[in-house]
Coordinates of C-alpha atoms in Angstrom, one line a residue:
Chain A
M29 CA 0.0 0.0 -0.1
P30 CA 1.5 3.4 -0.9
L31 CA 2.4 5.7 1.8
G32 CA -0.5 7.7 2.9
A33 CA -3.0 5.3 1.4
R34 CA -6.0 4.3 3.6
N35 CA -7.4 0.8 3.4
R36 CA -11.0 -0.7 4.7
I37 CA -10.7 -4.0 6.2
N38 CA -13.5 -6.3 7.7
L39 CA -13.3 -7.6 11.2
D40 CA -15.4 -9.3 14.1
L41 CA -14.5 -7.6 17.3
F42 CA -15.2 -8.9 20.9
T43 CA -15.5 -7.4 23.9
D44 CA -16.6 -9.3 27.3
A45 CA -20.4 -9.5 26.4
Y46 CA -20.7 -8.3 22.7
R47 CA -19.7 -9.1 19.0
V48 CA -19.4 -6.4 16.8
T49 CA -19.1 -6.7 13.1
G50 CA -18.0 -4.1 10.9
N51 CA -15.0 -2.5 9.3
T52 CA -12.2 0.2 9.8
T53 CA -10.0 2.2 8.1
V54 CA -6.3 1.5 8.4
G55 CA -3.2 3.3 7.3
V56 CA 0.1 1.7 5.9
G57 CA 0.6 0.3 9.4
G58 CA -2.3 -1.8 9.2
I59 CA -4.7 -2.8 12.2
N60 CA -1.8 -3.1 14.6
A61 CA -0.9 0.5 13.8
E62 CA -4.3 1.7 14.7
L63 CA -4.6 -0.4 17.9
V64 CA -1.1 0.9 19.4
N65 CA -1.9 4.7 18.1
P66 CA -1.0 6.8 21.3
N67 CA -3.1 9.7 19.9
S68 CA -6.3 8.0 20.6
S69 CA -7.6 5.3 23.1
Y70 CA -10.6 4.6 20.7
L71 CA -10.8 2.4 17.6
E72 CA -13.6 3.6 15.2
I73 CA -15.6 1.1 13.3
K74 CA -17.8 1.8 10.6
D75 CA -21.0 0.1 9.9
A76 CA -21.2 -1.5 13.4
Y77 CA -23.6 -4.4 13.9
V78 CA -24.0 -5.3 17.4
S79 CA -24.9 -8.8 18.6
R80 CA -24.9 -10.3 22.3
I81 CA -22.3 -13.3 23.0
N82 CA -25.2 -15.7 23.8
Q83 CA -27.2 -14.9 20.6
P84 CA -24.1 -14.0 18.3
G85 CA -26.0 -14.4 14.9
E86 CA -28.9 -12.0 16.1
I87 CA -28.0 -8.3 15.4
V88 CA -29.3 -6.4 18.5
T89 CA -28.6 -2.9 17.0
S90 CA -26.5 -1.3 14.2
Y91 CA -24.9 2.1 13.8
T92 CA -23.2 4.0 11.0
T93 CA -20.1 4.7 13.5
A94 CA -19.1 3.2 16.8
S95 CA -15.9 3.7 19.0
F96 CA -14.5 1.3 21.1
R97 CA -12.0 1.7 24.1
K98 CA -9.0 -0.1 23.0
D99 CA -8.5 -1.7 26.4
N100 CA -12.0 -3.1 26.5
I101 CA -11.3 -5.0 23.5
N102 CA -10.7 -8.6 24.4
F103 CA -9.9 -10.0 20.7
I104 CA -10.4 -9.4 17.0
V105 CA -11.1 -12.2 14.7
L106 CA -9.8 -11.7 11.0
Q107 CA -10.5 -14.2 8.0
D108 CA -7.2 -13.2 6.5
R109 CA -4.0 -13.3 8.3
R110 CA -2.2 -10.9 6.1
V111 CA -4.6 -8.2 7.5
G112 CA -3.4 -8.6 11.1
I113 CA 0.4 -9.3 11.0
P114 CA 2.4 -6.0 11.5
V115 CA 3.5 -4.3 8.3
G116 CA 7.1 -4.9 7.6
T117 CA 7.3 -8.6 9.2
Q118 CA 4.9 -10.2 6.4
H119 CA 7.6 -11.0 4.2
A120 CA 11.2 -12.4 4.1
R121 CA 12.6 -13.5 7.4
S122 CA 10.3 -12.2 10.0
I123 CA 9.3 -14.2 12.9
F124 CA 5.9 -14.9 11.1
T125 CA 7.7 -16.7 8.3
R126 CA 10.5 -18.4 10.0
G127 CA 8.9 -19.2 13.5
R128 CA 7.7 -22.3 14.2
P129 CA 4.2 -23.0 14.9
V130 CA 3.4 -23.7 18.8
P131 CA -0.2 -24.7 19.9
I132 CA -1.8 -22.5 22.6
F133 CA -4.6 -22.4 24.7
L134 CA -5.6 -19.3 26.6
T135 CA -8.5 -17.5 28.3
V136 CA -9.8 -13.9 28.1
P137 CA -13.1 -12.9 29.9
S138 CA -16.0 -14.8 28.7
F139 CA -13.9 -16.9 26.0
E140 CA -11.2 -19.5 25.7
I141 CA -8.9 -19.5 22.6
I142 CA -7.1 -22.0 20.9
G143 CA -4.8 -22.0 17.8
E144 CA -1.2 -21.6 17.1
I145 CA 1.6 -18.9 17.8
A146 CA 4.6 -18.5 15.5
H147 CA 7.9 -18.6 17.8
E148 CA 11.4 -18.8 17.4
G149 CA 13.7 -19.7 20.2
K150 CA 12.8 -21.2 23.5
V151 CA 8.9 -21.4 24.3
T152 CA 8.2 -19.9 27.6
P153 CA 5.1 -17.6 28.6
L154 CA 7.8 -15.0 29.6
N155 CA 9.0 -15.1 26.1
T156 CA 5.8 -15.2 24.5
L157 CA 3.9 -12.7 26.7
V158 CA 6.4 -9.9 28.1
K159 CA 9.3 -10.3 25.7
S160 CA 7.4 -10.1 22.6
T161 CA 6.9 -6.8 21.0
G162 CA 3.3 -5.4 20.6
S163 CA 0.1 -5.4 22.5
Y164 CA -1.6 -8.0 20.8
L165 CA -0.8 -11.9 20.7
L166 CA -1.4 -13.2 17.2
I167 CA -2.9 -16.8 17.2
F168 CA -3.3 -18.5 13.7
A169 CA -5.8 -21.2 12.5
A170 CA -7.6 -19.9 15.9
K171 CA -11.1 -20.8 17.4
A172 CA -12.4 -18.9 20.2
S173 CA -15.3 -20.7 22.4
A174 CA -17.7 -18.7 24.8
S175 CA -16.8 -19.9 27.9
L176 CA -20.6 -20.2 29.2
Y177 CA -22.0 -21.2 26.0
P178 CA -19.2 -23.5 24.4
Q179 CA -21.4 -24.5 21.2
I180 CA -20.8 -20.8 20.3
A181 CA -17.4 -20.6 18.5
Y182 CA -15.7 -18.4 16.2
S183 CA -13.0 -19.2 13.8
G184 CA -10.5 -17.4 12.0
D185 CA -7.1 -17.4 10.2
L186 CA -5.9 -15.1 12.5
I187 CA -7.4 -14.0 16.1
M188 CA -5.6 -10.8 17.6
V189 CA -5.9 -11.3 21.3
S190 CA -5.2 -8.2 23.7
K191 CA -2.3 -9.2 26.2
N192 CA -3.7 -7.1 28.7
R193 CA -7.0 -9.2 28.8
I194 CA -5.5 -12.7 29.0
G195 CA -6.1 -14.7 31.9
L196 CA -5.0 -18.3 32.0
F197 CA -2.0 -19.0 29.4
C198 CA -0.8 -22.3 28.4
L199 CA 1.6 -23.2 25.7
G200 CA 2.5 -26.5 23.8
A201 CA 0.4 -29.4 23.3
D202 CA -2.1 -30.7 25.6
N203 CA -0.3 -32.9 28.2
I204 CA -3.0 -34.5 30.2
Chain B
M13 CA -34.0 -17.4 -16.6
A14 CA -35.2 -17.0 -13.3
R15 CA -36.6 -13.6 -11.8
I16 CA -34.2 -12.8 -8.9
F17 CA -34.6 -10.0 -6.2
V18 CA -31.4 -8.9 -4.6
I19 CA -31.5 -6.9 -1.2
D20 CA -28.4 -5.3 0.0
D21 CA -28.1 -1.8 1.6
D22 CA -24.2 -1.5 -0.2
E23 CA -25.2 -0.3 -3.6
Q24 CA -22.0 -1.1 -4.9
L25 CA -22.1 -4.7 -3.5
L26 CA -25.6 -4.8 -4.9
R27 CA -24.7 -3.6 -8.4
M28 CA -21.8 -6.1 -8.3
V29 CA -24.3 -8.9 -7.1
G30 CA -26.8 -8.0 -10.0
L31 CA -24.2 -8.2 -12.6
M32 CA -22.8 -11.6 -11.4
L33 CA -26.5 -12.9 -11.8
E34 CA -27.3 -11.2 -14.7
R35 CA -24.2 -12.9 -16.5
G36 CA -25.7 -16.3 -15.2
G37 CA -28.7 -15.6 -17.2
H38 CA -31.0 -14.4 -14.8
N39 CA -33.6 -11.3 -14.7
I40 CA -32.5 -9.2 -11.8
T41 CA -34.4 -6.6 -9.4
L42 CA -32.0 -4.6 -6.9
I43 CA -33.3 -3.4 -3.9
S44 CA -31.2 -1.3 -1.4
N45 CA -33.8 -0.5 1.1
P46 CA -34.9 -3.6 3.2
H47 CA -37.9 -1.9 4.6
N48 CA -39.4 -1.7 1.1
G49 CA -38.4 -5.2 0.3
L50 CA -41.5 -7.1 1.8
E51 CA -43.8 -5.3 -0.2
Q52 CA -41.9 -5.5 -3.3
L53 CA -41.6 -9.1 -2.9
K54 CA -45.2 -9.7 -2.4
A55 CA -46.0 -7.7 -5.4
N56 CA -43.8 -9.2 -7.8
K57 CA -43.3 -12.7 -6.4
P58 CA -39.8 -13.5 -7.8
D59 CA -38.4 -17.0 -8.3
L60 CA -35.7 -16.2 -5.7
L61 CA -34.2 -13.7 -3.2
V62 CA -30.5 -12.8 -2.3
L63 CA -30.4 -11.3 0.9
D64 CA -27.7 -9.5 2.9
V65 CA -28.0 -9.8 6.6
M66 CA -26.0 -6.7 8.0
M67 CA -28.4 -3.9 6.9
P68 CA -29.3 -0.7 8.9
G69 CA -32.8 -0.9 11.0
M70 CA -33.8 -4.5 9.8
S71 CA -31.5 -7.5 9.7
G72 CA -31.6 -9.9 6.8
H73 CA -32.7 -12.5 9.5
D74 CA -35.7 -10.4 10.6
L75 CA -36.8 -9.9 7.0
T76 CA -36.6 -13.7 6.5
R77 CA -38.6 -14.5 9.2
Q78 CA -41.3 -11.8 8.1
I79 CA -41.3 -13.6 4.5
R80 CA -41.7 -16.9 6.1
E81 CA -44.8 -15.6 8.0
T82 CA -46.2 -14.2 4.9
S83 CA -48.5 -16.8 3.0
E84 CA -47.9 -16.3 -0.3
L85 CA -44.1 -16.0 0.0
E86 CA -43.4 -19.1 2.4
T87 CA -41.8 -21.2 -0.4
L88 CA -39.6 -18.3 -1.9
P89 CA -36.2 -19.7 -1.9
I90 CA -33.9 -17.2 0.0
L91 CA -30.2 -17.2 -0.2
I92 CA -28.5 -15.1 2.5
L93 CA -24.9 -13.6 1.3
T94 CA -23.2 -12.0 4.1
A95 CA -20.0 -11.0 5.2
R96 CA -20.7 -12.8 8.6
S97 CA -18.7 -15.9 7.8
Q98 CA -18.9 -17.8 11.1
D99 CA -20.7 -21.3 11.6
I100 CA -23.0 -19.5 14.1
D101 CA -24.0 -17.1 11.3
R102 CA -24.8 -20.1 8.9
D103 CA -26.8 -21.8 11.6
T104 CA -28.8 -18.4 12.5
A105 CA -29.4 -17.8 8.8
L106 CA -30.8 -21.2 8.1
K107 CA -33.0 -21.3 11.4
S108 CA -34.6 -18.0 10.5
G109 CA -35.8 -19.6 7.4
A110 CA -33.4 -19.1 4.8
D111 CA -32.5 -21.7 2.2
G112 CA -29.0 -21.2 1.5
Y113 CA -26.1 -19.4 3.0
L114 CA -23.0 -17.9 1.4
S115 CA -20.3 -15.6 3.1
K116 CA -18.6 -12.7 1.2
P117 CA -16.6 -12.3 -0.6
V118 CA -18.2 -14.7 -3.0
T119 CA -17.1 -15.7 -6.6
S120 CA -19.3 -15.5 -9.6
Q121 CA -19.1 -19.1 -10.0
E122 CA -20.1 -19.8 -6.3
L123 CA -23.1 -17.6 -6.4
I124 CA -24.4 -18.8 -9.7
E125 CA -24.0 -22.6 -8.7
Q126 CA -25.6 -21.8 -5.4
V127 CA -28.7 -19.9 -6.9
D128 CA -28.9 -22.7 -9.6
S129 CA -29.0 -25.3 -7.0
L130 CA -31.7 -23.5 -5.0
L131 CA -34.0 -22.9 -8.1
T132 CA -33.7 -26.8 -9.0
Q133 CA -34.6 -27.6 -5.3
K134 CA -37.7 -25.5 -5.6
A135 CA -38.5 -26.7 -9.1
Q136 CA -38.3 -30.4 -7.7
V137 CA -40.6 -29.6 -4.8
S138 CA -43.2 -27.9 -6.8
R139 CA -42.9 -30.8 -9.3
Q140 CA -43.5 -33.2 -6.2
S141 CA -46.4 -31.4 -5.2
G142 CA -48.1 -31.6 -8.7
S143 CA -48.1 -34.2 -11.0
V144 CA -46.7 -32.6 -14.4
Q145 CA -45.8 -34.6 -17.1
G146 CA -42.7 -33.5 -18.6
M147 CA -42.5 -32.5 -22.2
V148 CA -40.5 -34.9 -24.7
L149 CA -38.8 -32.9 -27.7
A150 CA -37.1 -35.1 -30.5
L151 CA -34.9 -33.7 -33.1
F152 CA -34.7 -35.9 -36.2
G153 CA -33.8 -35.9 -39.6
L154 CA -32.5 -39.0 -42.2
R155 CA -29.7 -36.8 -43.4
G156 CA -26.6 -37.0 -41.4
G157 CA -24.1 -34.2 -40.7
V158 CA -27.1 -31.5 -40.6
G159 CA -26.1 -30.4 -37.1
K160 CA -28.9 -32.3 -35.3
T161 CA -26.5 -33.0 -32.3
T162 CA -25.2 -29.6 -31.8
L163 CA -28.9 -28.4 -31.9
A164 CA -29.8 -30.7 -29.5
T165 CA -27.1 -30.1 -27.1
N166 CA -27.6 -26.3 -27.4
L167 CA -31.5 -26.8 -27.1
A168 CA -31.5 -28.8 -23.9
L169 CA -28.8 -26.4 -22.2
A170 CA -30.8 -23.5 -23.2
L171 CA -34.0 -24.9 -21.8
R172 CA -32.1 -25.6 -18.7
R173 CA -30.9 -22.1 -18.3
V174 CA -34.1 -20.5 -19.1
S175 CA -36.3 -22.8 -16.8
Q176 CA -34.0 -23.9 -14.2
Q177 CA -36.2 -27.4 -14.3
E178 CA -34.9 -30.6 -14.5
V179 CA -33.7 -31.3 -18.1
C180 CA -32.1 -34.4 -19.7
L181 CA -30.6 -34.7 -23.0
V182 CA -31.1 -38.6 -24.6
D183 CA -28.2 -39.4 -27.2
L184 CA -29.9 -42.3 -29.3
S185 CA -27.0 -42.1 -31.6
L186 CA -25.9 -45.7 -32.8
S187 CA -22.3 -44.5 -33.2
I188 CA -20.0 -42.9 -30.6
S189 CA -21.6 -40.7 -28.1
Q190 CA -21.4 -37.3 -29.8
A191 CA -23.3 -35.1 -27.2
A192 CA -21.0 -36.3 -24.3
F193 CA -18.3 -34.9 -26.8
H194 CA -20.0 -31.6 -27.2
L195 CA -20.6 -31.3 -23.4
Q196 CA -17.1 -32.5 -22.8
L197 CA -18.3 -35.0 -20.3
K198 CA -16.5 -38.3 -19.6
S199 CA -19.5 -40.6 -19.1
Q200 CA -19.0 -43.7 -17.5
S201 CA -22.4 -45.4 -18.8
S202 CA -24.8 -45.1 -21.7
W203 CA -28.3 -46.4 -22.7
A204 CA -26.4 -49.6 -23.8
D205 CA -25.9 -50.4 -20.1
L206 CA -29.7 -50.5 -19.7
L207 CA -30.5 -53.0 -22.4
A208 CA -29.6 -56.0 -20.4
N209 CA -32.1 -55.0 -17.8
N210 CA -35.6 -55.7 -19.0
N211 CA -37.7 -53.9 -16.6
F212 CA -35.6 -50.8 -15.0
D213 CA -36.8 -48.3 -12.8
W214 CA -36.2 -44.5 -12.4
P215 CA -33.4 -45.0 -9.8
T216 CA -31.6 -47.2 -12.3
L217 CA -32.2 -45.2 -15.1
N218 CA -31.0 -42.1 -13.0
D219 CA -27.7 -43.6 -12.0
H220 CA -26.7 -43.9 -15.9
L221 CA -27.3 -40.4 -16.2
A222 CA -24.1 -37.9 -16.5
I223 CA -24.5 -34.5 -14.9
H224 CA -23.0 -31.5 -16.7
P225 CA -22.1 -28.5 -14.6
T226 CA -24.9 -26.6 -15.5
G227 CA -27.2 -29.4 -14.1
L228 CA -28.2 -30.8 -17.5
R229 CA -28.5 -34.5 -17.4
L230 CA -27.2 -36.7 -20.1
L231 CA -28.2 -40.1 -21.3
A232 CA -25.1 -41.0 -23.4
A233 CA -24.8 -43.1 -26.3
P234 CA -22.5 -46.2 -26.1
P235 CA -18.7 -45.9 -26.9
L236 CA -18.8 -48.6 -29.5
P237 CA -21.3 -48.4 -32.7
Q238 CA -24.4 -50.3 -32.4
A239 CA -26.7 -52.1 -34.8
P240 CA -29.9 -50.2 -35.5
S241 CA -32.0 -53.5 -34.0
T242 CA -30.2 -52.9 -30.8
I243 CA -32.8 -50.5 -29.7
S244 CA -36.2 -52.0 -29.4
T245 CA -39.7 -50.2 -29.2
E246 CA -40.4 -51.1 -25.9
F247 CA -36.9 -49.9 -24.6
V248 CA -37.4 -46.4 -25.8
R249 CA -40.9 -46.2 -24.6
Q250 CA -39.6 -47.2 -21.0
V251 CA -37.0 -44.7 -21.3
I252 CA -39.3 -41.8 -22.3
T253 CA -41.9 -42.9 -19.8
L254 CA -39.5 -42.5 -16.9
L255 CA -37.9 -39.3 -18.1
R256 CA -41.2 -37.6 -18.7
E257 CA -42.1 -38.5 -15.2
N258 CA -39.0 -37.1 -13.5
M259 CA -37.9 -34.4 -16.2
I260 CA -39.4 -31.5 -17.1
F261 CA -37.8 -31.5 -20.3
T262 CA -36.4 -34.5 -22.3
V263 CA -34.7 -33.5 -25.5
L264 CA -34.0 -36.6 -27.8
D265 CA -31.1 -36.7 -30.5
L266 CA -32.4 -39.3 -32.7
P267 CA -30.0 -41.2 -35.3
P268 CA -30.6 -41.0 -39.0
V269 CA -32.4 -44.5 -38.8
F270 CA -35.8 -45.2 -40.1
N271 CA -37.0 -48.3 -38.0
P272 CA -39.7 -49.3 -35.6
A273 CA -38.1 -48.2 -32.3
F274 CA -37.3 -44.2 -33.6
M275 CA -40.7 -44.2 -35.5
A276 CA -42.3 -45.0 -31.9
V277 CA -40.2 -42.4 -30.4
L278 CA -41.6 -39.9 -33.0
E279 CA -45.1 -40.8 -32.1
I280 CA -44.8 -40.6 -28.5
S281 CA -42.8 -37.2 -28.3
D282 CA -44.7 -34.2 -27.8
V283 CA -42.5 -32.1 -30.3
G284 CA -40.8 -33.5 -33.4
L285 CA -38.1 -31.0 -34.8
H286 CA -37.0 -32.1 -38.1
V287 CA -33.6 -30.6 -38.7
I288 CA -32.6 -29.7 -42.3
T289 CA -29.9 -27.9 -44.2
P290 CA -30.5 -25.6 -47.2
D291 CA -29.0 -28.1 -49.9
V292 CA -30.9 -30.2 -52.4
I293 CA -30.2 -33.7 -51.0
T294 CA -31.4 -32.6 -47.5
V295 CA -34.6 -31.1 -48.9
R296 CA -35.1 -34.1 -51.0
T297 CA -34.5 -36.5 -48.0
A298 CA -36.8 -34.5 -46.0
V299 CA -39.7 -34.4 -48.5
Q300 CA -39.2 -38.2 -48.7
T301 CA -39.0 -38.7 -44.9
N302 CA -42.3 -37.0 -44.6
R303 CA -44.0 -39.3 -47.2
A304 CA -42.4 -42.4 -45.4
L305 CA -43.9 -41.0 -41.9
A306 CA -47.3 -40.5 -43.6
N307 CA -47.1 -43.9 -45.4
A308 CA -46.4 -45.8 -41.9
N309 CA -49.1 -43.7 -40.2
I310 CA -46.7 -41.9 -37.7
N311 CA -48.5 -39.1 -36.2
I312 CA -46.2 -36.5 -34.7
K313 CA -48.1 -34.3 -32.1
Q314 CA -46.4 -31.3 -33.1
K315 CA -43.8 -31.0 -35.9
S316 CA -41.8 -28.4 -37.0
F317 CA -38.6 -27.6 -39.1
I318 CA -35.5 -26.2 -38.0
L319 CA -33.4 -24.9 -41.0
N320 CA -29.6 -24.9 -39.9
Q321 CA -27.1 -23.6 -42.4
T322 CA -23.8 -25.5 -41.6
S323 CA -21.8 -23.8 -44.7
P324 CA -21.0 -20.1 -45.1
T325 CA -23.3 -20.2 -48.2
A326 CA -26.7 -21.8 -48.5
Q327 CA -27.4 -23.6 -51.9
L328 CA -31.1 -22.8 -51.7
S329 CA -33.1 -20.1 -50.2
Q330 CA -35.6 -20.3 -47.1
A331 CA -38.4 -19.6 -49.3
T332 CA -37.3 -22.2 -51.9
V333 CA -37.0 -24.8 -49.0
E334 CA -40.4 -24.0 -47.8
R335 CA -42.0 -24.4 -51.1
A336 CA -40.4 -27.9 -51.3
L337 CA -41.6 -29.1 -47.9
S338 CA -45.1 -27.0 -48.4
G339 CA -44.6 -25.6 -45.1
R340 CA -43.3 -22.5 -43.0
I341 CA -39.8 -23.1 -41.3
P342 CA -40.1 -21.0 -38.1
F343 CA -36.6 -21.5 -37.0
H344 CA -33.8 -20.4 -39.3
V345 CA -30.1 -20.8 -37.8
D346 CA -27.7 -18.7 -40.0
Y347 CA -24.3 -20.1 -40.5
D348 CA -22.3 -19.5 -37.2
P349 CA -18.3 -19.5 -37.6
N350 CA -18.2 -19.9 -33.8
Q351 CA -19.5 -23.4 -33.9
I352 CA -15.9 -24.7 -35.5
Q353 CA -14.1 -23.6 -32.2
A354 CA -17.1 -24.4 -29.7
L355 CA -17.3 -28.2 -30.5
P356 CA -13.4 -29.2 -29.8
Q357 CA -13.2 -27.0 -26.9
G358 CA -16.6 -28.6 -25.4
N359 CA -18.0 -25.2 -24.7
P360 CA -21.4 -25.2 -26.5
L361 CA -22.2 -21.7 -27.7
V362 CA -25.4 -20.9 -25.6
L363 CA -23.1 -20.9 -22.7
T364 CA -20.2 -19.0 -24.2
A365 CA -21.5 -16.6 -27.2
V366 CA -25.2 -15.7 -26.5
D367 CA -25.0 -13.3 -29.3
S368 CA -23.9 -15.5 -31.9
P369 CA -26.4 -16.6 -34.6
L370 CA -26.8 -20.2 -33.3
P371 CA -27.6 -19.5 -29.7
A372 CA -29.8 -16.5 -30.5
V373 CA -32.3 -18.7 -32.5
I374 CA -31.9 -21.5 -29.8
K375 CA -32.5 -19.2 -27.1
R376 CA -35.8 -18.2 -29.0
M377 CA -36.9 -21.7 -29.2
A378 CA -36.4 -22.4 -25.6
D379 CA -38.3 -19.3 -24.8
V380 CA -41.0 -20.4 -26.7
I381 CA -41.2 -24.0 -25.4
W382 CA -40.7 -22.7 -21.5
K383 CA -43.4 -20.4 -21.7
R384 CA -45.7 -23.1 -23.2
M385 CA -44.6 -25.7 -20.2
A386 CA -44.8 -23.0 -17.7
A387 CA -48.3 -22.2 -18.4
K388 CA -49.1 -26.0 -18.2
M389 CA -47.6 -26.5 -14.8
K390 CA -49.3 -23.4 -13.7
S391 CA -52.7 -24.8 -14.9

């Protein structure tokens, strides 16, 4: 994308109790840059359609524009990983191309999420959560299930999970 | 050609979906305001609705529920087309009463395939609830090389496209399966496989039908040449009876043979289409064929001529041919240079070159035939 260009991406965004489907406009830095932009604590969603977590297919209300407090976002489901990988790390020798897939299980309020992270080096929660850059953990081929309604699940090529909202965090294959 | 309504608040997407469906041969009405949708649907009763979910003020699920509660629209096929692509979204769409679901972005092929599938399902349901006998059309002529298989294949495809009903093409050729070649279908079985079974039923016959991507079915001819006596009168009667009960249209491509089985086919067909080319030998053959049929007391319910010009120059004018045959020729197919390309590529012209001379006439024929059949089905 040329410098200064803006691009519209579709996303499913989840808070503790709501699912919001819409689109947002991003610049050359992609969705990552918008999420960490220090000039605004809010993320603006266009054509926002709001559903409750227990009835996620039904639309409660819709608005042309909705704003989200960024620290209230649990995770974002994207159907194309290229939209969510930070710009500049998508090609050549980035962690997302040379890292090995590591199975992961984690929880955020109201949801449990499984999938894979791309990781290089020793796999520890410290490395993954603290030493990695960015405020969102990128989980590939991911599935988020509602804790209270496990039959309700959302799949995405990529789920971006807010690190601040993570409760339980498990790395590696299921050992039990 | 089906009448399809598309409801989506995004006018850009609405136009794009409309264009895709138009290219699929359908008649489209675009509605950008879902609040007007129900009234327009009630007033026009389309054949199918393509509906978005995320629309301001009224979701596609709400509109679907309203449609299902409206008595005159309860059987309207509804295809949900939405950017919400989760399994839960599919479940919600189907629970609200939709018949199909596609998530955006969608390719033209996916959309048309799903639309055609829903239209076929609707046709099958309405057919099961009624007891309409299908129409049988036989293309015949005792002179070979007049383009009969080309016309039969294109007519069957055009009928499939215009009606979205079940259509079967039967290649009764005694040499190799030419229709399968036209359609680029590798048929594993043929009518010859049914000959051993004296009393086959519909499921058995259906197992022997090849299916073209458009949904057209084909009963192919055997891969090896057969003697004319191979096909008996009882056999063709059985095949046609079963197809008449289970298909809306059966198009028969008869070989240039004059024997009891093929005379029986002409007698039980609803329409006999005599294919001729504008040359002296073919016209003389046609005149003699008419005499032979009259002498054998073969009464074709409705007979018509198709004048098919297979070379750039016509030896005889249409008026001369009409005088020789003592009858009007309602369908004249001009020489179509595109046919030379279409045959080896396995792409019949009605699917690829709609403005070309051959498909233009074939489409007109299919429209006339389908209108008559639709009226019969309604009554």
